[in-house]
XYZ file of C-alpha atoms in Angstrom:
695
model
C -69.946 88.092 -3.565
C -67.878 87.286 -0.083
C -69.466 87.930 1.841
C -67.081 88.738 4.897
C -66.961 88.218 9.316
C -66.529 91.631 9.733
C -66.482 93.246 13.731
C -68.802 96.556 13.795
C -71.839 93.788 12.766
C -71.909 91.993 15.998
C -68.112 91.414 18.051
C -69.308 88.024 19.783
C -71.044 86.771 16.689
C -67.088 87.370 14.973
C -65.484 86.681 18.095
C -67.298 83.103 18.210
C -66.938 82.375 14.230
C -62.619 82.777 14.229
C -62.305 81.054 17.062
C -63.820 78.145 16.342
C -61.825 78.614 12.270
C -58.704 78.907 14.719
C -60.041 75.554 16.698
C -61.281 73.921 13.149
C -57.918 74.142 11.418
C -54.595 73.567 12.479
C -52.170 76.785 11.885
C -54.835 78.839 10.518
C -53.268 80.827 13.114
C -49.880 81.116 11.339
C -51.915 82.423 8.107
C -53.787 84.874 9.999
C -50.079 85.897 11.323
C -48.385 87.112 8.493
C -51.868 88.286 6.228
C -54.227 89.659 9.448
C -56.364 91.034 6.237
C -57.924 87.756 4.827
C -58.897 87.317 9.084
C -62.500 88.294 7.564
C -61.710 85.139 5.572
C -61.300 82.651 8.646
C -64.492 80.508 8.104
C -63.967 80.341 4.514
C -60.650 78.913 5.486
C -62.648 76.428 7.921
C -64.878 75.337 5.431
C -61.743 74.461 2.683
C -60.165 72.460 4.625
C -62.702 71.004 6.730
C -64.086 69.576 3.323
C -60.634 68.980 2.946
C -60.055 66.490 5.967
C -64.198 64.927 5.380
C -62.614 63.569 2.154
C -59.891 61.576 3.240
C -61.647 60.691 5.768
C -64.048 58.968 3.756
C -61.371 57.243 1.427
C -59.715 56.421 4.510
C -63.196 54.209 6.039
C -64.351 53.773 2.611
C -61.134 52.505 0.601
C -58.573 52.001 2.985
C -56.963 55.178 2.343
C -56.033 57.380 -0.003
C -52.790 55.370 -0.474
C -54.917 52.707 -1.494
C -57.109 54.850 -3.935
C -55.208 56.930 -5.639
C -54.125 53.098 -7.717
C -57.018 52.509 -9.502
C -54.408 52.646 -13.033
C -54.434 49.286 -11.067
C -57.153 47.404 -11.290
C -58.914 49.387 -14.135
C -58.345 49.102 -17.548
C -57.400 46.218 -18.748
C -54.425 44.629 -16.589
C -52.653 40.279 -16.995
C -53.191 38.597 -14.283
C -50.130 35.751 -12.324
C -52.140 33.350 -13.888
C -52.276 34.948 -18.055
C -55.139 35.964 -18.946
C -56.664 39.459 -18.016
C -58.814 41.082 -15.885
C -60.361 44.189 -17.220
C -62.364 47.107 -15.466
C -64.576 50.783 -16.039
C -66.268 52.422 -14.598
C -69.849 53.228 -16.863
C -72.276 55.094 -15.362
C -74.140 55.272 -18.077
C -73.512 51.975 -19.647
C -76.162 49.654 -20.455
C -73.448 47.245 -21.079
C -69.745 47.155 -21.934
C -67.975 44.742 -23.391
C -63.790 44.248 -25.188
C -63.389 43.799 -28.966
C -60.158 44.448 -30.456
C -57.365 41.929 -32.992
C -57.442 39.327 -29.787
C -60.761 38.480 -31.305
C -62.105 39.735 -34.561
C -62.987 42.674 -33.755
C -66.799 40.704 -32.440
C -68.619 43.218 -30.550
C -70.249 41.402 -28.353
C -67.756 38.595 -27.369
C -66.673 39.315 -24.276
C -69.107 41.196 -21.782
C -68.046 42.893 -18.346
C -70.426 42.087 -15.446
C -71.856 45.810 -14.381
C -71.178 46.345 -10.295
C -72.173 48.249 -7.795
C -71.943 51.795 -8.114
C -71.602 51.878 -11.887
C -68.355 49.701 -12.617
C -67.855 46.942 -15.649
C -65.755 44.232 -14.172
C -64.648 40.946 -16.997
C -62.112 37.969 -16.072
C -61.032 36.635 -19.168
C -58.903 33.274 -18.993
C -55.324 32.788 -20.920
C -55.424 30.643 -24.052
C -54.434 26.817 -23.766
C -50.676 27.563 -23.397
C -51.320 29.219 -20.544
C -50.481 32.438 -22.940
C -52.570 35.985 -22.815
C -54.896 36.201 -25.886
C -54.787 40.119 -25.703
C -50.910 39.877 -26.387
C -48.932 43.213 -27.022
C -49.005 45.841 -29.157
C -52.627 44.491 -30.478
C -55.636 46.881 -30.627
C -58.350 47.123 -28.065
C -62.044 49.119 -27.420
C -64.170 49.470 -24.749
C -67.872 49.165 -26.385
C -70.022 51.103 -25.189
C -73.924 50.342 -25.985
C -76.051 53.466 -24.425
C -79.303 53.128 -22.554
C -80.783 54.828 -25.901
C -79.303 51.729 -27.920
C -76.738 53.220 -29.763
C -73.087 51.181 -30.485
C -70.140 53.256 -29.704
C -67.202 52.013 -29.863
C -64.478 53.264 -27.311
C -61.155 54.043 -25.540
C -60.375 52.659 -22.197
C -59.606 56.620 -20.094
C -56.770 53.921 -18.565
C -54.709 53.227 -22.464
C -51.416 53.179 -21.380
C -50.473 53.874 -25.103
C -52.362 55.438 -27.944
C -51.383 55.985 -31.700
C -52.279 57.325 -34.923
C -51.311 55.025 -37.572
C -51.059 57.205 -41.074
C -54.081 59.708 -41.777
C -56.052 58.442 -39.404
C -58.395 60.612 -37.987
C -58.659 59.216 -34.560
C -56.246 57.309 -32.604
C -56.266 53.391 -31.334
C -55.719 52.388 -28.175
C -52.721 49.885 -27.980
C -53.027 47.346 -25.346
C -48.739 48.070 -24.091
C -47.474 45.183 -21.939
C -43.886 44.537 -22.644
C -42.635 41.478 -21.508
C -39.554 43.624 -19.870
C -40.054 46.827 -18.783
C -38.019 50.070 -18.256
C -35.397 49.920 -15.378
C -34.742 53.019 -13.621
C -31.046 53.233 -13.394
C -30.126 56.174 -10.902
C -32.511 57.963 -8.080
C -33.887 61.157 -7.661
C -31.873 63.445 -7.384
C -32.713 66.205 -3.795
C -34.663 68.949 -4.433
C -33.207 71.410 -5.313
C -32.383 74.434 -3.261
C -32.957 77.134 -6.144
C -35.459 76.198 -8.867
C -33.756 77.107 -12.554
C -36.608 75.705 -15.119
C -36.558 75.116 -18.890
C -39.937 74.789 -20.424
C -39.234 72.259 -23.088
C -41.793 70.562 -25.503
C -40.498 67.380 -26.861
C -41.864 68.369 -31.138
C -39.972 70.401 -31.022
C -36.408 69.892 -29.954
C -35.262 69.359 -33.243
C -34.216 72.140 -35.435
C -35.519 69.664 -38.775
C -39.270 71.156 -40.036
C -40.759 67.453 -37.629
C -41.961 66.312 -34.738
C -38.696 65.253 -32.548
C -38.290 62.581 -30.600
C -37.958 61.506 -26.319
C -34.802 60.053 -28.264
C -33.623 63.383 -29.513
C -34.019 65.235 -27.072
C -32.132 62.906 -24.649
C -29.766 63.113 -27.054
C -28.525 66.681 -27.632
C -31.517 68.649 -25.554
C -30.698 67.301 -21.797
C -26.763 68.067 -22.049
C -27.213 72.093 -23.518
C -29.771 71.804 -19.952
C -27.377 70.695 -17.541
C -24.475 72.764 -19.409
C -26.744 76.401 -19.150
C -27.139 75.914 -16.064
C -30.537 74.914 -15.406
C -31.881 72.406 -13.048
C -35.658 71.425 -12.885
C -37.421 70.433 -16.824
C -40.710 71.030 -17.057
C -42.378 68.437 -19.902
C -45.332 70.099 -22.263
C -47.444 68.092 -24.036
C -46.472 64.577 -22.677
C -50.745 63.537 -21.815
C -51.323 62.424 -24.803
C -53.480 65.047 -26.756
C -55.033 63.640 -30.609
C -54.831 67.821 -31.948
C -50.836 68.560 -31.822
C -51.673 72.459 -32.292
C -52.861 72.255 -29.071
C -49.429 72.489 -27.301
C -50.607 69.472 -25.290
C -53.610 71.326 -23.853
C -57.022 68.891 -25.222
C -55.980 65.805 -23.514
C -56.929 62.922 -25.108
C -55.619 60.238 -22.856
C -54.668 61.049 -19.877
C -52.426 57.926 -18.862
C -50.808 57.512 -22.299
C -47.871 59.078 -23.093
C -47.598 60.493 -25.998
C -47.178 58.591 -29.005
C -46.396 60.969 -31.356
C -42.979 60.728 -29.983
C -42.076 57.279 -29.088
C -43.009 54.823 -26.399
C -43.788 54.657 -22.770
C -40.302 52.578 -22.499
C -37.548 56.660 -24.127
C -39.649 58.796 -21.781
C -38.789 57.204 -19.082
C -35.622 56.598 -20.306
C -35.582 60.712 -20.688
C -37.118 60.998 -17.546
C -34.213 58.113 -15.943
C -30.923 60.200 -17.599
C -32.371 63.962 -16.934
C -31.563 62.507 -13.328
C -28.465 61.422 -13.742
C -27.759 64.651 -14.510
C -28.649 66.436 -11.183
C -32.343 67.478 -12.587
C -35.721 66.939 -11.788
C -38.048 66.527 -14.065
C -42.040 68.157 -13.867
C -44.900 67.087 -15.541
C -47.061 69.714 -16.921
C -50.180 67.763 -16.003
C -53.327 69.363 -17.312
C -56.296 68.541 -15.082
C -58.602 71.989 -15.245
C -60.494 70.253 -18.207
C -60.148 67.551 -20.978
C -60.684 67.849 -25.477
C -64.360 67.189 -26.142
C -63.937 64.633 -28.275
C -65.224 61.051 -27.226
C -64.617 58.268 -30.078
C -60.542 58.545 -28.591
C -61.436 61.341 -25.926
C -63.148 61.204 -22.247
C -66.215 63.130 -23.433
C -69.723 61.062 -24.101
C -67.406 57.548 -22.954
C -70.676 56.034 -21.404
C -73.039 57.412 -23.652
C -74.392 60.183 -21.572
C -73.000 63.712 -21.415
C -71.642 63.448 -17.000
C -69.298 60.265 -16.547
C -66.457 62.054 -15.900
C -67.970 65.496 -15.953
C -70.543 68.102 -15.570
C -73.823 67.323 -17.695
C -75.232 70.405 -19.229
C -73.480 73.707 -19.294
C -71.951 73.858 -16.307
C -69.776 70.381 -17.871
C -68.257 72.471 -20.818
C -66.324 75.652 -21.448
C -67.293 77.698 -23.946
C -63.976 79.426 -24.195
C -61.437 76.154 -25.505
C -63.921 74.252 -26.402
C -63.616 71.767 -23.983
C -65.651 69.852 -21.393
C -64.939 70.013 -16.685
C -63.975 67.652 -14.772
C -67.296 67.180 -10.986
C -64.624 67.382 -9.057
C -66.970 66.421 -6.610
C -67.631 62.768 -7.749
C -66.347 60.217 -6.646
C -64.931 58.368 -9.435
C -63.525 62.036 -10.990
C -61.671 62.223 -8.385
C -60.010 58.551 -8.013
C -59.401 59.066 -11.252
C -57.597 61.908 -11.441
C -55.809 61.076 -8.234
C -54.447 58.433 -10.053
C -53.205 59.656 -13.361
C -50.626 62.106 -10.479
C -50.074 58.102 -8.653
C -49.357 58.066 -11.742
C -46.742 59.974 -14.058
C -45.217 60.203 -10.370
C -44.422 55.878 -9.886
C -44.262 55.121 -13.515
C -41.908 57.800 -14.864
C -40.847 59.550 -11.466
C -41.941 62.717 -12.025
C -41.082 64.893 -9.744
C -43.790 67.093 -9.637
C -46.203 69.003 -11.801
C -46.909 72.446 -13.063
C -50.767 72.052 -12.885
C -52.339 73.798 -15.596
C -55.190 76.449 -16.276
C -56.003 76.231 -12.444
C -57.154 79.714 -12.443
C -60.081 78.064 -14.128
C -60.703 75.273 -11.614
C -60.402 77.926 -8.797
C -64.088 80.167 -9.746
C -67.387 78.942 -11.444
C -66.527 82.343 -14.125
C -63.439 80.215 -15.116
C -61.270 83.694 -15.311
C -63.288 84.679 -17.983
C -64.049 89.279 -18.625
C -61.788 89.223 -14.758
C -59.905 91.639 -14.177
C -58.915 90.456 -9.874
C -57.767 93.362 -8.938
C -56.304 92.448 -5.590
C -59.690 92.740 -3.649
C -60.191 90.542 -1.775
C -63.568 89.739 -1.621
C -62.703 88.376 -4.884
C -61.656 85.127 -3.802
C -63.656 84.587 -1.479
C -68.085 83.186 -1.894
C -70.109 81.536 -4.648
C -67.966 82.577 -7.534
C -65.056 79.622 -6.258
C -65.365 76.255 -6.663
C -64.507 74.948 -3.350
C -65.061 71.441 -4.934
C -61.941 71.989 -7.282
C -59.799 74.186 -4.616
C -60.715 70.854 -2.301
C -59.691 68.329 -5.422
C -56.371 70.727 -6.301
C -55.330 70.514 -2.003
C -56.163 66.422 -2.199
C -54.331 66.432 -4.875
C -50.986 68.635 -3.148
C -52.080 66.402 -0.079
C -50.917 62.905 -2.054
C -48.295 64.453 -4.502
C -46.115 65.603 -1.171
C -46.690 62.366 0.606
C -45.695 59.868 -1.728
C -42.770 61.858 -2.505
C -41.809 65.092 -0.356
C -39.757 66.291 -2.044
C -41.985 66.583 -5.289
C -42.087 70.308 -6.331
C -46.248 71.740 -7.838
C -46.000 75.346 -9.124
C -49.992 76.372 -9.678
C -50.566 78.466 -13.539
C -52.523 81.081 -11.821
C -53.736 84.822 -12.532
C -56.212 85.743 -9.750
C -53.618 86.009 -6.962
C -55.488 83.725 -5.072
C -54.328 84.498 -1.227
C -52.590 81.163 0.530
C -52.923 79.346 -2.566
C -48.958 79.082 -2.261
C -49.649 77.840 1.484
C -49.897 74.610 3.564
C -52.858 72.844 3.824
C -52.318 72.391 7.345
C -53.053 76.632 7.430
C -55.743 76.539 5.164
C -53.871 77.334 1.885
C -53.664 74.916 -1.225
C -50.524 73.242 -1.257
C -48.871 74.166 -3.856
C -45.125 75.041 -4.092
C -45.193 78.219 -6.172
C -47.164 79.741 -8.639
C -46.517 80.977 -11.639
C -45.573 85.157 -11.433
C -47.954 85.680 -14.770
C -47.869 89.538 -14.340
C -43.881 89.711 -15.322
C -43.884 88.888 -18.430
C -46.972 90.531 -19.994
C -45.576 93.728 -18.227
C -42.226 93.181 -20.721
C -44.240 93.134 -23.481
C -46.175 95.707 -22.656
C -42.870 98.004 -22.326
C -41.531 96.420 -26.590
C -44.400 96.945 -27.627
C -46.129 100.122 -26.519
C -43.733 102.589 -24.852
C -39.891 103.509 -26.021
C -36.804 103.278 -23.942
C -36.989 106.257 -22.604
C -40.669 106.222 -20.866
C -40.718 103.111 -19.111
C -40.777 104.007 -15.540
C -38.694 101.801 -13.393
C -40.624 101.651 -9.950
C -43.319 100.401 -12.206
C -40.799 97.492 -13.576
C -39.616 97.014 -9.114
C -42.905 97.084 -8.135
C -44.096 94.090 -10.882
C -41.305 91.652 -9.801
C -41.570 92.402 -6.512
C -45.099 92.680 -5.908
C -45.600 89.102 -4.875
C -47.071 87.550 -1.852
C -45.110 86.549 1.566
C -44.009 83.263 1.958
C -46.226 82.342 -1.096
C -42.681 81.694 -3.231
C -43.077 82.889 -6.871
C -41.688 81.821 -10.581
C -40.531 84.300 -12.334
C -39.792 84.692 -15.848
C -39.802 86.301 -18.865
C -41.523 84.994 -21.646
C -42.130 81.658 -21.624
C -44.344 79.514 -24.114
C -47.400 81.790 -24.230
C -45.538 84.989 -25.585
C -44.122 82.726 -28.093
C -47.635 81.334 -29.488
C -48.160 82.641 -33.303
C -50.335 86.203 -32.979
C -47.421 87.307 -30.253
C -43.446 86.822 -30.492
C -40.774 85.987 -29.225
C -39.178 88.470 -26.939
C -35.857 89.098 -28.772
C -38.115 89.712 -31.878
C -39.986 92.440 -30.212
C -36.854 94.292 -30.127
C -35.124 93.188 -33.137
C -37.254 92.089 -34.956
C -36.262 91.477 -39.152
C -32.757 93.625 -38.602
C -32.466 89.474 -36.717
C -32.634 87.683 -40.132
C -29.780 90.136 -41.621
C -27.411 91.360 -38.832
C -26.857 89.131 -36.456
C -23.720 88.300 -37.591
C -20.039 89.215 -35.969
C -18.631 90.222 -39.389
C -21.036 92.404 -39.740
C -20.975 95.980 -38.074
C -23.646 96.207 -34.377
C -27.213 97.914 -35.967
C -27.974 100.116 -32.854
C -30.904 97.592 -33.055
C -28.905 94.737 -33.097
C -27.052 96.474 -30.287
C -29.958 98.070 -27.957
C -31.777 94.389 -28.698
C -28.989 92.732 -27.215
C -28.624 94.453 -24.055
C -31.397 95.126 -23.134
C -32.442 91.064 -23.279
C -29.384 89.961 -20.829
C -30.945 93.173 -18.493
C -34.455 92.559 -18.463
C -33.248 88.660 -18.128
C -31.678 89.113 -14.948
C -33.457 91.040 -13.370
C -36.217 88.952 -13.874
C -34.369 86.074 -12.579
C -32.753 88.225 -9.287
C -36.101 90.098 -8.096
C -39.107 88.392 -9.700
C -39.146 85.453 -7.232
C -38.648 82.338 -5.686
C -37.692 80.787 -8.876
C -36.659 81.022 -12.772
C -37.661 79.536 -16.114
C -36.851 79.710 -19.680
C -38.790 78.404 -23.134
C -36.559 76.248 -24.225
C -34.477 78.715 -27.143
C -35.294 82.173 -25.630
C -32.270 81.375 -23.826
C -30.154 82.946 -27.631
C -32.826 84.732 -28.523
C -34.573 82.846 -30.045
C -36.144 84.440 -33.464
C -40.064 84.670 -34.406
C -43.155 83.000 -33.108
C -43.761 79.646 -32.160
C -47.060 77.785 -35.113
C -47.627 74.548 -34.955
C -48.729 73.305 -38.713
C -52.658 73.439 -38.960
C -55.050 73.787 -41.673
C -54.298 77.341 -40.993
C -50.246 77.504 -42.253
C -50.469 74.063 -44.854
C -49.422 72.088 -42.127
C -46.190 74.163 -41.988
C -43.445 72.505 -39.277
C -41.392 75.880 -40.634
C -42.271 77.344 -37.020
C -42.869 74.868 -34.320
C -38.866 73.961 -34.431
C -35.751 74.919 -31.987
C -33.370 76.398 -34.607
C -29.932 75.581 -31.480
C -27.510 75.621 -34.607
C -28.062 79.379 -34.574
C -26.308 79.642 -30.587
C -23.296 77.076 -31.776
C -22.371 78.936 -35.573
C -19.432 80.538 -33.828
C -20.311 84.173 -36.880
C -23.403 84.428 -35.138
C -24.737 86.328 -31.740
C -27.170 84.559 -30.236
C -24.375 82.842 -28.949
C -23.938 86.288 -26.674
C -26.858 85.509 -25.300
C -26.644 82.051 -24.639
C -23.367 82.295 -22.688
C -25.289 84.970 -20.483
C -28.132 82.800 -20.126
C -25.419 80.194 -18.665
C -23.401 82.172 -16.827
C -25.520 84.127 -15.020
C -27.069 80.553 -14.556
C -23.824 79.252 -12.302
C -24.131 82.771 -10.478
C -26.813 82.119 -8.997
C -25.709 78.318 -8.174
C -22.913 79.763 -6.494
C -24.334 82.867 -4.974
C -28.474 81.051 -4.365
C -30.377 84.589 -4.014
C -33.329 82.618 -5.431
C -33.758 80.667 -2.659
C -32.611 84.314 -0.732
C -34.847 86.339 1.472
C -37.048 89.033 -1.281
C -34.302 91.973 -2.736
C -33.374 95.438 -1.188
C -33.992 97.995 -3.458
C -32.438 100.690 -2.726
C -33.214 102.918 -6.687
C -34.968 103.247 -8.206
C -34.360 106.745 -10.525
C -36.472 107.742 -13.003
C -34.535 110.315 -14.622
C -31.702 108.333 -14.623
C -33.124 104.879 -15.379
C -30.929 102.748 -13.110
C -32.879 100.313 -10.691
C -30.099 98.733 -7.678
C -31.075 96.079 -5.280
C -29.328 93.728 -3.339
C -30.049 89.647 -2.882
C -28.087 87.052 -1.425
C -24.960 89.542 -0.971
C -24.988 90.560 -4.255
C -25.301 94.250 -5.263
C -27.157 94.728 -8.871
C -27.434 97.558 -11.138
C -29.893 98.215 -13.800
C -28.478 101.136 -15.639
C -31.842 101.016 -18.787
C -30.916 105.040 -19.108
C -31.248 104.808 -23.831
C -28.117 107.527 -24.070
C -26.573 108.484 -20.907
C -23.978 106.368 -19.454
C -22.691 107.477 -15.867
C -18.735 108.404 -13.844
C -18.520 107.401 -9.637
C -22.500 106.827 -9.970
C -23.428 106.425 -5.500
C -25.481 103.620 -4.970
C -26.102 103.012 -1.188
C -25.387 99.039 0.255
C -24.731 97.803 3.604
C -21.967 95.682 2.801
C -18.616 96.423 2.312
C -15.261 95.225 -0.789
C -16.757 94.781 -4.315
C -15.938 92.396 -7.020
C -17.799 92.152 -10.310
C -18.914 88.805 -10.965
C -20.987 88.658 -13.719
C -21.402 92.226 -16.503
C -23.647 92.688 -18.926
C -21.523 94.778 -21.391
C -18.593 92.455 -21.035
C -17.331 90.743 -24.522
C -17.985 87.017 -24.331
C -22.206 88.400 -24.241
C -21.305 90.510 -26.794
C -20.862 93.906 -25.216
C -18.341 97.153 -25.932
C -16.018 95.735 -22.364
C -16.163 99.373 -20.679
C -15.453 98.248 -17.609
C -12.474 97.108 -15.682
C -12.914 93.718 -14.047
C -10.041 94.340 -12.135
C -10.843 96.703 -9.719
C -12.078 96.679 -6.123
C -15.483 98.664 -5.971
C -14.934 99.659 -1.803
C -18.165 100.893 0.010
C -17.608 104.087 2.892
C -19.994 104.834 5.537
C -22.270 106.951 3.618
C -25.539 106.901 3.912
C -27.285 106.729 -0.019
C -31.284 106.238 -0.196
C -31.713 103.509 3.122
C -28.506 101.920 2.577
C -25.535 102.760 5.989
C -23.247 102.595 3.468
C -22.481 103.438 0.170
C -19.921 103.085 -3.037
C -19.060 104.790 -5.702
C -18.696 102.637 -9.706
C -16.653 104.173 -12.060
C -18.270 103.343 -14.512
C -22.069 102.904 -15.396
C -22.918 102.619 -19.441
C -26.252 102.873 -21.841
C -27.750 99.918 -20.764
C -25.911 97.987 -19.286
C -26.171 95.515 -16.041
C -23.343 95.251 -13.331
C -24.112 92.337 -11.086
C -20.830 93.294 -7.220
């Protein structure tokens, strides 16, 4: 539990501690001005910042600075030298001996021994052939051989391997020496950081409607143009870091520096990112530094024959719920490995930032398991916080924003830790955004547990607006989490089995399909407009993708049926999916025009429980939502601070599968008649049942 400073105990001690913290943390005063309730925890911010600063100082004194320290991939692993030889280096502190073997030496395990250096490092130089050509050609297989202190002979993949493949029916991945004669040449510069972030969360492997693993090439040629057309300016790519188990959705990483080979080559991923940049789209990597796969033959686990090396030894090094290994973030070489990994993806593939997975698990020794996180500040400070992990995250954010000032980092944190998205100079974590994870849970709860007439407007507004001041959030109605097997997409919760039979425009609307299509649009727009400073959509959900996600596994007879995205549904002019797709496109285009995500938080003037109406203003727009399942309203008075209005987006329009009950040629004029706390108001001629109007 935390033991906060309290002025009641000894006022002079409290003031002295507070002043010391303010002196040590450059902009802590600003954080405490924003949130005075954090004052009792000033010493916690002081300790965190001093730990971050001390490690940064140590890196400077011992490694020549974080710039050099984060280039570990330039020496560790296997590298071709200018003379045609190979330089090899590994960190294996628990090993008795280290060797290199592979196709190049007929798999003789001991003919190329590494030399032992200080601090658990090992190095090897292999001269070139007599004709100066490299002894280990591009595309050949390699293994590191470890002899353990107990006498075992272990075949391992280098933690720094750049490319690994699984051939045929092999269980384990093979390390392929990737050293092409010509590297990919990027043609396009990084786009500028967008003022408003509209994220298209994507998975390359499921991006085809066919029952197979799709490729980088397929995504580049077929999916990128869709994303551009829909008005998204950012892609978040999942499952890129190599993972042996496809069904892990990319969250059980085995090779941290290898782009997944199941989709193609490293150059094809580079082309994907480069092509996105040519379209003005930035690309974020879903980076997993919260844990690692337990695999040892083709993963990091037991690399040097011990249960430690990159991880904590004993129970602390295992995540029981995820059945995976946990990094020892206080280890010097682990910091080198992880920070170098961050830099690798930024520089080798030109990603524009990261969505950090599993941040809650990193932040706390309890990993968030069984925790409710009520919001009491004592939950975020004290012995339950893993400050080594938090310091690593601060270092990672510092590195990212130093290398690429326009880069973006997003924290997947369900706990709501204060200051996680505040500047490091304030004692914060340094993230740009956090995911607003309560929002999709609220929508699923409403659809699963409540009748339409029982939806609580105040509860919806509270969930959408409950975020920390000046800490930006990414709002979303659903992500990949909500679509996984055992759950369903929003569209399937709304329309279920009728999506199989009643989505044709040649058949009349059924009540279920009509309600589902209208609510799907409303849920997405109110989340977009009210829920955050960025917006995220998981691929396919923009058009109401049916069913759920389930990767091939033994439990489903290795079927790909649910591991695909059926984009052809929205291309079929005879199906109603096109209406949802059109609305998503125009919603994003309107945001690009008015920039509400970059505007201050909305002013909510109405959340009427009886009428089921929500109204708010943001970025000079007036949003009006009628969630009532059966009532429409004429001449409905809405408060505003503005004067003249025209309809700019109407969910009831024909192109969105609506009933065309509003006249878009009408101008609306407010009058100096105070209403709902606003100085003016206007009468909206018609607010139809399950309708959204944007003026």
